[in-house]
mmCIF file of C-alpha atoms in Angstrom:
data_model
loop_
_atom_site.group_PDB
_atom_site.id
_atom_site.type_symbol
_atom_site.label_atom_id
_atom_site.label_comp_id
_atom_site.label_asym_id
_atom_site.label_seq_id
_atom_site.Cartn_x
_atom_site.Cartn_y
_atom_site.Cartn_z
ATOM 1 C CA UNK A 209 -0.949 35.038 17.315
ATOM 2 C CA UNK A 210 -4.284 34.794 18.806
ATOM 3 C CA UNK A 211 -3.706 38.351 19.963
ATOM 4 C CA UNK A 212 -3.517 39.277 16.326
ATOM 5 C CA UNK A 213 -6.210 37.941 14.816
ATOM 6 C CA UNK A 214 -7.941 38.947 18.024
ATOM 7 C CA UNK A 215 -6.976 42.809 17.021
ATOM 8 C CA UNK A 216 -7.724 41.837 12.826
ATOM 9 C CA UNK A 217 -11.246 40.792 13.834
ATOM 10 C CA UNK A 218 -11.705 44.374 16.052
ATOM 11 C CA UNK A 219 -10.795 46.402 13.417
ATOM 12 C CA UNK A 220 -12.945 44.874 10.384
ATOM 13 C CA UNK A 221 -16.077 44.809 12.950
ATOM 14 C CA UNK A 222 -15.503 48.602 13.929
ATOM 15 C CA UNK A 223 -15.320 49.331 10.600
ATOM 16 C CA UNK A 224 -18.107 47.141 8.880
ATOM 17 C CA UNK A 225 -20.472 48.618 11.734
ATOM 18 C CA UNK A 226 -19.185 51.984 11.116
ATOM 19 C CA UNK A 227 -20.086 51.676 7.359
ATOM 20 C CA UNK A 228 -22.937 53.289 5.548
ATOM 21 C CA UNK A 229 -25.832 50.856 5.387
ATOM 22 C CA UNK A 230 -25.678 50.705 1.026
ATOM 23 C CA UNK A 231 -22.269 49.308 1.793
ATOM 24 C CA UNK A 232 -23.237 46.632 4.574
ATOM 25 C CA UNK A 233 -25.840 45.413 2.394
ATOM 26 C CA UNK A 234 -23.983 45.275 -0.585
ATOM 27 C CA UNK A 235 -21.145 42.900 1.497
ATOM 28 C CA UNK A 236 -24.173 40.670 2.945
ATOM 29 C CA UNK A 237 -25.137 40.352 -0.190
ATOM 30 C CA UNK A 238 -22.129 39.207 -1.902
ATOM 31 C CA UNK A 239 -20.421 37.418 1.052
ATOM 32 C CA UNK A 240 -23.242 36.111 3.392
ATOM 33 C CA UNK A 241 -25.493 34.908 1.312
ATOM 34 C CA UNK A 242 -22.957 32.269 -0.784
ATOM 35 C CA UNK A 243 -22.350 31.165 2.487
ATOM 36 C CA UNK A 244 -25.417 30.113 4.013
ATOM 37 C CA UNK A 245 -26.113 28.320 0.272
ATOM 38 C CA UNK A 246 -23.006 26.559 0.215
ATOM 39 C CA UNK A 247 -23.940 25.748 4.745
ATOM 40 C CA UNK A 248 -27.328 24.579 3.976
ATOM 41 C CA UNK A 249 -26.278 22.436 0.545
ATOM 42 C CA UNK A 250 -23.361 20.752 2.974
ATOM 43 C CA UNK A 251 -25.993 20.000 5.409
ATOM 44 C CA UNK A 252 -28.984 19.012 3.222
ATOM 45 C CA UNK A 253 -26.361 16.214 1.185
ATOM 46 C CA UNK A 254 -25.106 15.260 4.733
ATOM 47 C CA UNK A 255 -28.566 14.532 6.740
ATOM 48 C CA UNK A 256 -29.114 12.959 3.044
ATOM 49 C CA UNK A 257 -26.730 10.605 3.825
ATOM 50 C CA UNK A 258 -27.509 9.977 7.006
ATOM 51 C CA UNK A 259 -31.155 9.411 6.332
ATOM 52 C CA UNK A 260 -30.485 6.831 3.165
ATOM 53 C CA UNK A 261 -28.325 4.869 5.715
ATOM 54 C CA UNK A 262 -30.955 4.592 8.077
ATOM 55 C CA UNK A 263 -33.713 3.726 5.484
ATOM 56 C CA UNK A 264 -37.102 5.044 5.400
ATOM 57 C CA UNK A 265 -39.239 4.532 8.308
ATOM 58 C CA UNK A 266 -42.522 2.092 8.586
ATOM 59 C CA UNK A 267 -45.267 2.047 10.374
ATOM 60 C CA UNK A 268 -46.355 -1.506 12.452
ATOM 61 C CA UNK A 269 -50.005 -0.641 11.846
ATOM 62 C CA UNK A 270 -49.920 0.414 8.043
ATOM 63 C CA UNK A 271 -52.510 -1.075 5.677
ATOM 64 C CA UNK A 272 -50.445 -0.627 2.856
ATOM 65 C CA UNK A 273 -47.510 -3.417 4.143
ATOM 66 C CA UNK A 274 -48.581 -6.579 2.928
ATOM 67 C CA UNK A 275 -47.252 -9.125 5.871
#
């Protein structure tokens, strides 16, 4: 199976680097792009997460914190 895929993944590099450069922008376009939005949305509402759990951090020595 692994051969395969292996063999799949060969064949659509050869012929995405073979490809006129109109039609390698037009695919980066339309399939790279969504991608890293969709990656970097995931990861902004994830670390978002993570930071509300942890709370905002204070400084000892602030002026403003009434102790």
């Amino acid at each position: 199976m692994f051969n395969g895929l292996a063999d799949w993944w060969d064949g659509a590099e050869l012929w995405l680097a073979q490809a006129p450069f109109p039609v390698q922008f037009v695919l980066v376009m339309v399939v790279v792009v969504p991608l890293c939005v969709v990656a970097a949305w995931l990861l902004d509402t994830v670390f978002g997460k993570v930071a509300r759990v942890f709370g905002t951090a204070r400084d000892v020595n602030d002026p403003d914190r009434s102790s």
